[in-house]
C-alpha cells in the first residue's frame, strides 16, 4: 500500500513497488561472498543492457549520482599532455565543462546553441586541427531541452582521428536502445534511478576494459573518483573499494531483472507512447515546445511558459504535487520553460490522468485556455 506518485521530472523516476520492497532485506556485510556474487552479476548485466561484448567492455560501479560518473570519466581517462574535445549544447554538457575547469583539465570547447544539434563539420574541423585531442565528450540526451545528439556520427569522427568517445548516457541508458559498437561508444555512464527505474545512490560506467587498464598510467587527479582504482578493486575483490549502498544494490538487482523481463524494445515502445501522450495533451491545451519535434529524443518535452500574467509555475507545481504528480522546472537560462518527462514506470493512462489535474490547476489559477502566446 505504498502511495504511487507519478514523477514527470527527469529523474529519479517512478519505481515499481517490487523495486522499492527489494530494499527490505536482512542486514548483510557487503564483503560477504553472497553480496559479492550479486555485484558480479550486476556488472555483467549492465554491459548487456548496451549490447557490449563482455570480452571487450566492463562495468564499474560507484556510490553517487550521475554527475559523479561525469567526474570519474573526465578526470580518469585523460592522458598527460592531451586534451578533451567537449561538445557543449546544453546544461549537462556545460556541467562537464565546469568539471574540467575545476580539475584544470585542458579542453577544447565546441559550443552550439541549446536548441540545435552539433555541427559535425565543425566537430571534425576541431579534431583535424588539434592532434592532441585524446577524448571526445558528448551528451546523448540533453534533458535540459530534450534534444538528442548524434552520438554515432560523433563517435565515428572521434575514432577517425584516434580519440576515444565518452558519452553521457545518464538520461538515455536503458531508455533508448544503445549499442556500444554500432554507436561508436568507448565509455558510457548512467545512474540507477533513471532508465533502470531503481533507487538513487548508485551510478556506473560501462567502458572499454583495455582503455581502463591503460588509464592506470595516467595522472591521478582524484582518490575516490578514479576509474582504474575502482575497476582494479572490483577485479581483485569482486566489490567496491569503499562501502557500497547495500540496500540500493538490492533494488538495482531487482530493477535489472524487471528491465530484462519487459525487454528493451517493449520498454522503449512504452516510453515513446508516454512521450506521445504528453505531446497530445500539450497540443490540446495550446502549449508550445521549445525544441523542434524532430530533434527531440522521445523522453523529455521542454515546454514554453504561457504568456499569461496568471501563470505561476510554483503554484501549478504545488497543485499537481498535492495530487500525486510532479512537474519540473526548465534548465535553459535564455527561456522560461518547464519539463515533462516520459521516464519511469508510467503509462499513457498516467499521462491522461495527469492532464486532468494539470487542467484543473490552470483553471484554478485562471490561466487562459487554450494557452496564449504573442
PDB file of N, CA and C in Angstrom, residues 248-345:
ATOM      1  N   UNK A 248      20.445  -0.247  -1.731  1.00  0.00           N
ATOM      2  CA  UNK A 248      20.270   0.285  -3.083  1.00  0.00           C
ATOM      3  C   UNK A 248      20.727  -0.721  -4.127  1.00  0.00           C
ATOM      4  N   UNK A 249      21.760  -1.480  -3.808  1.00  0.00           N
ATOM      5  CA  UNK A 249      22.244  -2.512  -4.728  1.00  0.00           C
ATOM      6  C   UNK A 249      21.181  -3.591  -4.929  1.00  0.00           C
ATOM      7  N   UNK A 250      20.500  -3.986  -3.857  1.00  0.00           N
ATOM      8  CA  UNK A 250      19.425  -4.973  -3.983  1.00  0.00           C
ATOM      9  C   UNK A 250      18.303  -4.443  -4.886  1.00  0.00           C
ATOM     10  N   UNK A 251      17.992  -3.163  -4.738  1.00  0.00           N
ATOM     11  CA  UNK A 251      16.961  -2.565  -5.593  1.00  0.00           C
ATOM     12  C   UNK A 251      17.399  -2.558  -7.052  1.00  0.00           C
ATOM     13  N   UNK A 252      18.687  -2.293  -7.279  1.00  0.00           N
ATOM     14  CA  UNK A 252      19.215  -2.310  -8.646  1.00  0.00           C
ATOM     15  C   UNK A 252      19.129  -3.709  -9.246  1.00  0.00           C
ATOM     16  N   UNK A 253      19.427  -4.730  -8.443  1.00  0.00           N
ATOM     17  CA  UNK A 253      19.316  -6.101  -8.921  1.00  0.00           C
ATOM     18  C   UNK A 253      17.878  -6.399  -9.380  1.00  0.00           C
ATOM     19  N   UNK A 254      16.914  -5.974  -8.574  1.00  0.00           N
ATOM     20  CA  UNK A 254      15.508  -6.191  -8.922  1.00  0.00           C
ATOM     21  C   UNK A 254      15.129  -5.402 -10.177  1.00  0.00           C
ATOM     22  N   UNK A 255      15.601  -4.173 -10.270  1.00  0.00           N
ATOM     23  CA  UNK A 255      15.284  -3.329 -11.423  1.00  0.00           C
ATOM     24  C   UNK A 255      15.851  -3.929 -12.710  1.00  0.00           C
ATOM     25  N   UNK A 256      17.052  -4.468 -12.643  1.00  0.00           N
ATOM     26  CA  UNK A 256      17.630  -5.115 -13.826  1.00  0.00           C
ATOM     27  C   UNK A 256      16.812  -6.335 -14.238  1.00  0.00           C
ATOM     28  N   UNK A 257      16.372  -7.109 -13.259  1.00  0.00           N
ATOM     29  CA  UNK A 257      15.517  -8.264 -13.568  1.00  0.00           C
ATOM     30  C   UNK A 257      14.251  -7.813 -14.282  1.00  0.00           C
ATOM     31  N   UNK A 258      13.672  -6.715 -13.811  1.00  0.00           N
ATOM     32  CA  UNK A 258      12.436  -6.205 -14.418  1.00  0.00           C
ATOM     33  C   UNK A 258      12.707  -5.604 -15.801  1.00  0.00           C
ATOM     34  N   UNK A 259      13.889  -5.008 -15.971  1.00  0.00           N
ATOM     35  CA  UNK A 259      14.254  -4.480 -17.287  1.00  0.00           C
ATOM     36  C   UNK A 259      14.286  -5.596 -18.321  1.00  0.00           C
ATOM     37  N   UNK A 260      14.962  -6.679 -18.004  1.00  0.00           N
ATOM     38  CA  UNK A 260      15.085  -7.782 -18.962  1.00  0.00           C
ATOM     39  C   UNK A 260      13.748  -8.495 -19.160  1.00  0.00           C
ATOM     40  N   UNK A 261      12.920  -8.524 -18.113  1.00  0.00           N
ATOM     41  CA  UNK A 261      11.597  -9.147 -18.248  1.00  0.00           C
ATOM     42  C   UNK A 261      10.712  -8.340 -19.202  1.00  0.00           C
ATOM     43  N   UNK A 262      10.771  -7.013 -19.104  1.00  0.00           N
ATOM     44  CA  UNK A 262       9.975  -6.181 -20.013  1.00  0.00           C
ATOM     45  C   UNK A 262      10.555  -6.216 -21.420  1.00  0.00           C
ATOM     46  N   UNK A 263      11.854  -6.174 -21.532  1.00  0.00           N
ATOM     47  CA  UNK A 263      12.524  -6.234 -22.826  1.00  0.00           C
ATOM     48  C   UNK A 263      12.836  -4.848 -23.367  1.00  0.00           C
ATOM     49  N   UNK A 264      14.004  -4.717 -23.994  1.00  0.00           N
ATOM     50  CA  UNK A 264      14.464  -3.424 -24.496  1.00  0.00           C
ATOM     51  C   UNK A 264      13.449  -2.777 -25.440  1.00  0.00           C
ATOM     52  N   UNK A 265      12.989  -3.528 -26.411  1.00  0.00           N
ATOM     53  CA  UNK A 265      12.085  -2.973 -27.432  1.00  0.00           C
ATOM     54  C   UNK A 265      10.743  -2.574 -26.827  1.00  0.00           C
ATOM     55  N   UNK A 266      10.176  -3.447 -25.979  1.00  0.00           N
ATOM     56  CA  UNK A 266       8.875  -3.148 -25.374  1.00  0.00           C
ATOM     57  C   UNK A 266       8.977  -1.958 -24.429  1.00  0.00           C
ATOM     58  N   UNK A 267      10.073  -1.879 -23.712  1.00  0.00           N
ATOM     59  CA  UNK A 267      10.253  -0.762 -22.763  1.00  0.00           C
ATOM     60  C   UNK A 267      10.358   0.562 -23.509  1.00  0.00           C
ATOM     61  N   UNK A 268      11.158   0.587 -24.570  1.00  0.00           N
ATOM     62  CA  UNK A 268      11.289   1.815 -25.345  1.00  0.00           C
ATOM     63  C   UNK A 268       9.949   2.200 -25.978  1.00  0.00           C
ATOM     64  N   UNK A 269       9.213   1.195 -26.444  1.00  0.00           N
ATOM     65  CA  UNK A 269       7.897   1.451 -27.035  1.00  0.00           C
ATOM     66  C   UNK A 269       6.964   2.085 -26.004  1.00  0.00           C
ATOM     67  N   UNK A 270       7.036   1.610 -24.760  1.00  0.00           N
ATOM     68  CA  UNK A 270       6.196   2.172 -23.693  1.00  0.00           C
ATOM     69  C   UNK A 270       6.579   3.619 -23.409  1.00  0.00           C
ATOM     70  N   UNK A 271       7.876   3.887 -23.291  1.00  0.00           N
ATOM     71  CA  UNK A 271       8.311   5.267 -23.037  1.00  0.00           C
ATOM     72  C   UNK A 271       7.879   6.189 -24.182  1.00  0.00           C
ATOM     73  N   UNK A 272       7.996   5.696 -25.407  1.00  0.00           N
ATOM     74  CA  UNK A 272       7.617   6.510 -26.558  1.00  0.00           C
ATOM     75  C   UNK A 272       6.116   6.785 -26.561  1.00  0.00           C
ATOM     76  N   UNK A 273       5.313   5.814 -26.134  1.00  0.00           N
ATOM     77  CA  UNK A 273       3.865   6.032 -26.072  1.00  0.00           C
ATOM     78  C   UNK A 273       3.518   7.058 -24.996  1.00  0.00           C
ATOM     79  N   UNK A 274       4.265   7.053 -23.907  1.00  0.00           N
ATOM     80  CA  UNK A 274       4.074   8.073 -22.860  1.00  0.00           C
ATOM     81  C   UNK A 274       4.444   9.450 -23.409  1.00  0.00           C
ATOM     82  N   UNK A 275       5.551   9.517 -24.121  1.00  0.00           N
ATOM     83  CA  UNK A 275       6.017  10.760 -24.744  1.00  0.00           C
ATOM     84  C   UNK A 275       4.966  11.311 -25.711  1.00  0.00           C
ATOM     85  N   UNK A 276       4.399  10.432 -26.531  1.00  0.00           N
ATOM     86  CA  UNK A 276       3.370  10.864 -27.487  1.00  0.00           C
ATOM     87  C   UNK A 276       2.122  11.363 -26.765  1.00  0.00           C
ATOM     88  N   UNK A 277       1.780  10.735 -25.646  1.00  0.00           N
ATOM     89  CA  UNK A 277       0.616  11.174 -24.870  1.00  0.00           C
ATOM     90  C   UNK A 277       0.866  12.541 -24.242  1.00  0.00           C
ATOM     91  N   UNK A 278       2.095  12.789 -23.824  1.00  0.00           N
ATOM     92  CA  UNK A 278       2.448  14.115 -23.294  1.00  0.00           C
ATOM     93  C   UNK A 278       2.250  15.161 -24.385  1.00  0.00           C
ATOM     94  N   UNK A 279       2.747  14.876 -25.567  1.00  0.00           N
ATOM     95  CA  UNK A 279       2.595  15.830 -26.670  1.00  0.00           C
ATOM     96  C   UNK A 279       1.129  16.055 -27.010  1.00  0.00           C
ATOM     97  N   UNK A 280       0.354  14.986 -26.997  1.00  0.00           N
ATOM     98  CA  UNK A 280      -1.068  15.118 -27.334  1.00  0.00           C
ATOM     99  C   UNK A 280      -1.772  16.029 -26.328  1.00  0.00           C
ATOM    100  N   UNK A 281      -1.484  15.850 -25.047  1.00  0.00           N
ATOM    101  CA  UNK A 281      -2.106  16.680 -24.018  1.00  0.00           C
ATOM    102  C   UNK A 281      -1.696  18.136 -24.121  1.00  0.00           C
ATOM    103  N   UNK A 282      -0.412  18.373 -24.371  1.00  0.00           N
ATOM    104  CA  UNK A 282       0.077  19.746 -24.509  1.00  0.00           C
ATOM    105  C   UNK A 282      -0.526  20.435 -25.729  1.00  0.00           C
ATOM    106  N   UNK A 283      -0.608  19.691 -26.825  1.00  0.00           N
ATOM    107  CA  UNK A 283      -1.170  20.259 -28.060  1.00  0.00           C
ATOM    108  C   UNK A 283      -2.630  20.652 -27.858  1.00  0.00           C
ATOM    109  N   UNK A 284      -3.371  19.804 -27.179  1.00  0.00           N
ATOM    110  CA  UNK A 284      -4.787  20.084 -26.936  1.00  0.00           C
ATOM    111  C   UNK A 284      -4.971  21.359 -26.115  1.00  0.00           C
ATOM    112  N   UNK A 285      -4.029  21.623 -25.215  1.00  0.00           N
ATOM    113  CA  UNK A 285      -4.133  22.808 -24.363  1.00  0.00           C
ATOM    114  C   UNK A 285      -3.501  24.048 -24.984  1.00  0.00           C
ATOM    115  N   UNK A 286      -2.762  23.864 -26.087  1.00  0.00           N
ATOM    116  CA  UNK A 286      -2.181  25.009 -26.788  1.00  0.00           C
ATOM    117  C   UNK A 286      -0.758  25.353 -26.403  1.00  0.00           C
ATOM    118  N   UNK A 287      -0.064  24.478 -25.669  1.00  0.00           N
ATOM    119  CA  UNK A 287       1.318  24.747 -25.265  1.00  0.00           C
ATOM    120  C   UNK A 287       2.273  24.575 -26.441  1.00  0.00           C
ATOM    121  N   UNK A 288       3.417  25.265 -26.345  1.00  0.00           N
ATOM    122  CA  UNK A 288       4.457  25.179 -27.374  1.00  0.00           C
ATOM    123  C   UNK A 288       5.704  24.488 -26.824  1.00  0.00           C
ATOM    124  N   UNK A 289       6.330  23.660 -27.689  1.00  0.00           N
ATOM    125  CA  UNK A 289       7.637  23.082 -27.363  1.00  0.00           C
ATOM    126  C   UNK A 289       8.721  24.132 -27.547  1.00  0.00           C
ATOM    127  N   UNK A 290       9.817  23.939 -26.824  1.00  0.00           N
ATOM    128  CA  UNK A 290      10.987  24.775 -27.048  1.00  0.00           C
ATOM    129  C   UNK A 290      11.837  24.226 -28.198  1.00  0.00           C
ATOM    130  N   UNK A 291      11.910  22.892 -28.292  1.00  0.00           N
ATOM    131  CA  UNK A 291      12.756  22.230 -29.282  1.00  0.00           C
ATOM    132  C   UNK A 291      11.888  21.672 -30.408  1.00  0.00           C
ATOM    133  N   UNK A 292      12.369  21.811 -31.646  1.00  0.00           N
ATOM    134  CA  UNK A 292      11.646  21.228 -32.771  1.00  0.00           C
ATOM    135  C   UNK A 292      11.435  19.739 -32.536  1.00  0.00           C
ATOM    136  N   UNK A 293      10.280  19.260 -32.882  1.00  0.00           N
ATOM    137  CA  UNK A 293       9.900  17.886 -32.567  1.00  0.00           C
ATOM    138  C   UNK A 293      10.891  16.869 -33.147  1.00  0.00           C
ATOM    139  N   UNK A 294      11.388  17.121 -34.337  1.00  0.00           N
ATOM    140  CA  UNK A 294      12.262  16.140 -34.990  1.00  0.00           C
ATOM    141  C   UNK A 294      13.624  16.024 -34.315  1.00  0.00           C
ATOM    142  N   UNK A 295      13.959  16.977 -33.430  1.00  0.00           N
ATOM    143  CA  UNK A 295      15.235  16.922 -32.712  1.00  0.00           C
ATOM    144  C   UNK A 295      15.095  16.300 -31.327  1.00  0.00           C
ATOM    145  N   UNK A 296      13.868  16.009 -30.907  1.00  0.00           N
ATOM    146  CA  UNK A 296      13.644  15.501 -29.560  1.00  0.00           C
ATOM    147  C   UNK A 296      13.952  14.008 -29.464  1.00  0.00           C
ATOM    148  N   UNK A 297      14.463  13.616 -28.300  1.00  0.00           N
ATOM    149  CA  UNK A 297      14.875  12.224 -28.083  1.00  0.00           C
ATOM    150  C   UNK A 297      13.701  11.279 -27.899  1.00  0.00           C
ATOM    151  N   UNK A 298      12.545  11.822 -27.538  1.00  0.00           N
ATOM    152  CA  UNK A 298      11.391  10.970 -27.261  1.00  0.00           C
ATOM    153  C   UNK A 298      11.219  10.690 -25.785  1.00  0.00           C
ATOM    154  N   UNK A 299      11.886  11.494 -24.939  1.00  0.00           N
ATOM    155  CA  UNK A 299      11.851  11.257 -23.494  1.00  0.00           C
ATOM    156  C   UNK A 299      11.523  12.497 -22.678  1.00  0.00           C
ATOM    157  N   UNK A 300      11.907  13.656 -23.164  1.00  0.00           N
ATOM    158  CA  UNK A 300      11.726  14.906 -22.417  1.00  0.00           C
ATOM    159  C   UNK A 300      11.097  15.950 -23.331  1.00  0.00           C
ATOM    160  N   UNK A 301      10.061  16.613 -22.827  1.00  0.00           N
ATOM    161  CA  UNK A 301       9.463  17.731 -23.549  1.00  0.00           C
ATOM    162  C   UNK A 301       9.710  18.999 -22.742  1.00  0.00           C
ATOM    163  N   UNK A 302      10.408  19.940 -23.352  1.00  0.00           N
ATOM    164  CA  UNK A 302      10.662  21.235 -22.722  1.00  0.00           C
ATOM    165  C   UNK A 302       9.611  22.214 -23.246  1.00  0.00           C
ATOM    166  N   UNK A 303       8.791  22.744 -22.339  1.00  0.00           N
ATOM    167  CA  UNK A 303       7.579  23.480 -22.701  1.00  0.00           C
ATOM    168  C   UNK A 303       7.731  24.958 -22.351  1.00  0.00           C
ATOM    169  N   UNK A 304       7.381  25.823 -23.291  1.00  0.00           N
ATOM    170  CA  UNK A 304       7.470  27.262 -23.043  1.00  0.00           C
ATOM    171  C   UNK A 304       6.362  27.709 -22.087  1.00  0.00           C
ATOM    172  N   UNK A 305       6.724  28.594 -21.163  1.00  0.00           N
ATOM    173  CA  UNK A 305       5.723  29.179 -20.268  1.00  0.00           C
ATOM    174  C   UNK A 305       4.648  29.903 -21.082  1.00  0.00           C
ATOM    175  N   UNK A 306       3.407  29.833 -20.632  1.00  0.00           N
ATOM    176  CA  UNK A 306       2.375  30.668 -21.264  1.00  0.00           C
ATOM    177  C   UNK A 306       2.675  32.156 -21.033  1.00  0.00           C
ATOM    178  N   UNK A 307       2.290  32.976 -21.981  1.00  0.00           N
ATOM    179  CA  UNK A 307       2.431  34.430 -21.804  1.00  0.00           C
ATOM    180  C   UNK A 307       1.138  34.948 -21.180  1.00  0.00           C
ATOM    181  N   UNK A 308       0.992  34.642 -19.910  1.00  0.00           N
ATOM    182  CA  UNK A 308      -0.242  34.915 -19.180  1.00  0.00           C
ATOM    183  C   UNK A 308       0.133  35.375 -17.779  1.00  0.00           C
ATOM    184  N   UNK A 309      -0.377  36.512 -17.364  1.00  0.00           N
ATOM    185  CA  UNK A 309       0.003  37.066 -16.060  1.00  0.00           C
ATOM    186  C   UNK A 309      -0.427  36.176 -14.897  1.00  0.00           C
ATOM    187  N   UNK A 310      -1.358  35.276 -15.122  1.00  0.00           N
ATOM    188  CA  UNK A 310      -1.812  34.385 -14.055  1.00  0.00           C
ATOM    189  C   UNK A 310      -0.991  33.098 -13.947  1.00  0.00           C
ATOM    190  N   UNK A 311      -0.129  32.870 -14.928  1.00  0.00           N
ATOM    191  CA  UNK A 311       0.704  31.660 -14.877  1.00  0.00           C
ATOM    192  C   UNK A 311       1.754  31.803 -13.781  1.00  0.00           C
ATOM    193  N   UNK A 312       1.862  30.805 -12.935  1.00  0.00           N
ATOM    194  CA  UNK A 312       2.881  30.767 -11.895  1.00  0.00           C
ATOM    195  C   UNK A 312       3.304  29.305 -11.745  1.00  0.00           C
ATOM    196  N   UNK A 313       4.525  29.005 -12.184  1.00  0.00           N
ATOM    197  CA  UNK A 313       4.960  27.606 -12.188  1.00  0.00           C
ATOM    198  C   UNK A 313       4.891  26.983 -10.801  1.00  0.00           C
ATOM    199  N   UNK A 314       5.361  27.683  -9.800  1.00  0.00           N
ATOM    200  CA  UNK A 314       5.412  27.113  -8.455  1.00  0.00           C
ATOM    201  C   UNK A 314       4.015  26.757  -7.943  1.00  0.00           C
ATOM    202  N   UNK A 315       3.063  27.620  -8.216  1.00  0.00           N
ATOM    203  CA  UNK A 315       1.698  27.339  -7.762  1.00  0.00           C
ATOM    204  C   UNK A 315       1.101  26.143  -8.503  1.00  0.00           C
ATOM    205  N   UNK A 316       1.346  26.089  -9.807  1.00  0.00           N
ATOM    206  CA  UNK A 316       0.829  24.963 -10.591  1.00  0.00           C
ATOM    207  C   UNK A 316       1.516  23.673 -10.163  1.00  0.00           C
ATOM    208  N   UNK A 317       2.820  23.769  -9.948  1.00  0.00           N
ATOM    209  CA  UNK A 317       3.567  22.593  -9.460  1.00  0.00           C
ATOM    210  C   UNK A 317       2.964  22.077  -8.152  1.00  0.00           C
ATOM    211  N   UNK A 318       2.746  22.978  -7.217  1.00  0.00           N
ATOM    212  CA  UNK A 318       2.254  22.564  -5.899  1.00  0.00           C
ATOM    213  C   UNK A 318       0.856  21.945  -5.996  1.00  0.00           C
ATOM    214  N   UNK A 319       0.031  22.506  -6.859  1.00  0.00           N
ATOM    215  CA  UNK A 319      -1.326  21.966  -7.042  1.00  0.00           C
ATOM    216  C   UNK A 319      -1.233  20.514  -7.541  1.00  0.00           C
ATOM    217  N   UNK A 320      -0.380  20.298  -8.539  1.00  0.00           N
ATOM    218  CA  UNK A 320      -0.231  18.946  -9.090  1.00  0.00           C
ATOM    219  C   UNK A 320       0.439  18.010  -8.090  1.00  0.00           C
ATOM    220  N   UNK A 321       1.438  18.514  -7.388  1.00  0.00           N
ATOM    221  CA  UNK A 321       2.180  17.681  -6.433  1.00  0.00           C
ATOM    222  C   UNK A 321       1.275  17.154  -5.323  1.00  0.00           C
ATOM    223  N   UNK A 322       0.391  18.028  -4.864  1.00  0.00           N
ATOM    224  CA  UNK A 322      -0.529  17.611  -3.792  1.00  0.00           C
ATOM    225  C   UNK A 322      -1.467  16.496  -4.258  1.00  0.00           C
ATOM    226  N   UNK A 323      -1.590  16.331  -5.562  1.00  0.00           N
ATOM    227  CA  UNK A 323      -2.484  15.312  -6.122  1.00  0.00           C
ATOM    228  C   UNK A 323      -1.711  14.159  -6.772  1.00  0.00           C
ATOM    229  N   UNK A 324      -0.392  14.080  -6.456  1.00  0.00           N
ATOM    230  CA  UNK A 324       0.394  12.919  -6.848  1.00  0.00           C
ATOM    231  C   UNK A 324       1.163  13.019  -8.146  1.00  0.00           C
ATOM    232  N   UNK A 325       1.295  14.243  -8.700  1.00  0.00           N
ATOM    233  CA  UNK A 325       2.014  14.411  -9.963  1.00  0.00           C
ATOM    234  C   UNK A 325       3.105  15.466  -9.800  1.00  0.00           C
ATOM    235  N   UNK A 326       4.304  15.159 -10.267  1.00  0.00           N
ATOM    236  CA  UNK A 326       5.420  16.101 -10.157  1.00  0.00           C
ATOM    237  C   UNK A 326       5.827  16.596 -11.540  1.00  0.00           C
ATOM    238  N   UNK A 327       5.800  17.923 -11.722  1.00  0.00           N
ATOM    239  CA  UNK A 327       6.343  18.542 -12.930  1.00  0.00           C
ATOM    240  C   UNK A 327       7.629  19.252 -12.536  1.00  0.00           C
ATOM    241  N   UNK A 328       8.434  19.637 -13.516  1.00  0.00           N
ATOM    242  CA  UNK A 328       9.800  20.059 -13.211  1.00  0.00           C
ATOM    243  C   UNK A 328      10.148  21.350 -13.943  1.00  0.00           C
ATOM    244  N   UNK A 329      10.888  22.251 -13.285  1.00  0.00           N
ATOM    245  CA  UNK A 329      11.274  23.498 -13.961  1.00  0.00           C
ATOM    246  C   UNK A 329      12.243  23.244 -15.103  1.00  0.00           C
ATOM    247  N   UNK A 330      12.363  24.225 -15.982  1.00  0.00           N
ATOM    248  CA  UNK A 330      13.283  24.113 -17.113  1.00  0.00           C
ATOM    249  C   UNK A 330      14.713  24.360 -16.696  1.00  0.00           C
ATOM    250  N   UNK A 331      15.624  24.157 -17.646  1.00  0.00           N
ATOM    251  CA  UNK A 331      17.051  24.365 -17.374  1.00  0.00           C
ATOM    252  C   UNK A 331      17.699  25.100 -18.543  1.00  0.00           C
ATOM    253  N   UNK A 332      16.985  26.082 -19.065  1.00  0.00           N
ATOM    254  CA  UNK A 332      17.501  26.889 -20.160  1.00  0.00           C
ATOM    255  C   UNK A 332      17.467  28.340 -19.700  1.00  0.00           C
ATOM    256  N   UNK A 333      18.635  28.943 -19.568  1.00  0.00           N
ATOM    257  CA  UNK A 333      18.704  30.286 -18.988  1.00  0.00           C
ATOM    258  C   UNK A 333      18.055  31.346 -19.867  1.00  0.00           C
ATOM    259  N   UNK A 334      18.017  31.098 -21.181  1.00  0.00           N
ATOM    260  CA  UNK A 334      17.515  32.120 -22.101  1.00  0.00           C
ATOM    261  C   UNK A 334      16.002  32.107 -22.254  1.00  0.00           C
ATOM    262  N   UNK A 335      15.323  31.049 -21.774  1.00  0.00           N
ATOM    263  CA  UNK A 335      13.875  30.961 -21.929  1.00  0.00           C
ATOM    264  C   UNK A 335      13.235  30.423 -20.656  1.00  0.00           C
ATOM    265  N   UNK A 336      12.007  30.826 -20.405  1.00  0.00           N
ATOM    266  CA  UNK A 336      11.243  30.292 -19.280  1.00  0.00           C
ATOM    267  C   UNK A 336      10.498  29.038 -19.744  1.00  0.00           C
ATOM    268  N   UNK A 337      10.903  27.903 -19.182  1.00  0.00           N
ATOM    269  CA  UNK A 337      10.324  26.625 -19.595  1.00  0.00           C
ATOM    270  C   UNK A 337      10.090  25.727 -18.385  1.00  0.00           C
ATOM    271  N   UNK A 338       9.243  24.725 -18.575  1.00  0.00           N
ATOM    272  CA  UNK A 338       9.140  23.620 -17.633  1.00  0.00           C
ATOM    273  C   UNK A 338       9.216  22.332 -18.427  1.00  0.00           C
ATOM    274  N   UNK A 339       9.441  21.206 -17.712  1.00  0.00           N
ATOM    275  CA  UNK A 339       9.661  19.939 -18.410  1.00  0.00           C
ATOM    276  C   UNK A 339       8.687  18.867 -17.944  1.00  0.00           C
ATOM    277  N   UNK A 340       8.285  18.052 -18.918  1.00  0.00           N
ATOM    278  CA  UNK A 340       7.501  16.849 -18.671  1.00  0.00           C
ATOM    279  C   UNK A 340       8.265  15.688 -19.303  1.00  0.00           C
ATOM    280  N   UNK A 341       8.498  14.623 -18.526  1.00  0.00           N
ATOM    281  CA  UNK A 341       9.383  13.553 -18.965  1.00  0.00           C
ATOM    282  C   UNK A 341       8.677  12.206 -19.000  1.00  0.00           C
ATOM    283  N   UNK A 342       9.103  11.371 -19.948  1.00  0.00           N
ATOM    284  CA  UNK A 342       8.479  10.061 -20.166  1.00  0.00           C
ATOM    285  C   UNK A 342       9.330   8.943 -19.567  1.00  0.00           C
ATOM    286  N   UNK A 343       9.948   9.202 -18.425  1.00  0.00           N
ATOM    287  CA  UNK A 343      10.775   8.206 -17.758  1.00  0.00           C
ATOM    288  C   UNK A 343       9.946   7.427 -16.747  1.00  0.00           C
ATOM    289  N   UNK A 344      10.515   6.347 -16.248  1.00  0.00           N
ATOM    290  CA  UNK A 344       9.930   5.660 -15.100  1.00  0.00           C
ATOM    291  C   UNK A 344       8.860   4.639 -15.441  1.00  0.00           C
ATOM    292  N   UNK A 345       8.330   4.053 -14.380  1.00  0.00           N
ATOM    293  CA  UNK A 345       7.307   3.003 -14.501  1.00  0.00           C
ATOM    294  C   UNK A 345       5.931   3.634 -14.625  1.00  0.00           C
TER     295      UNK A 345
END
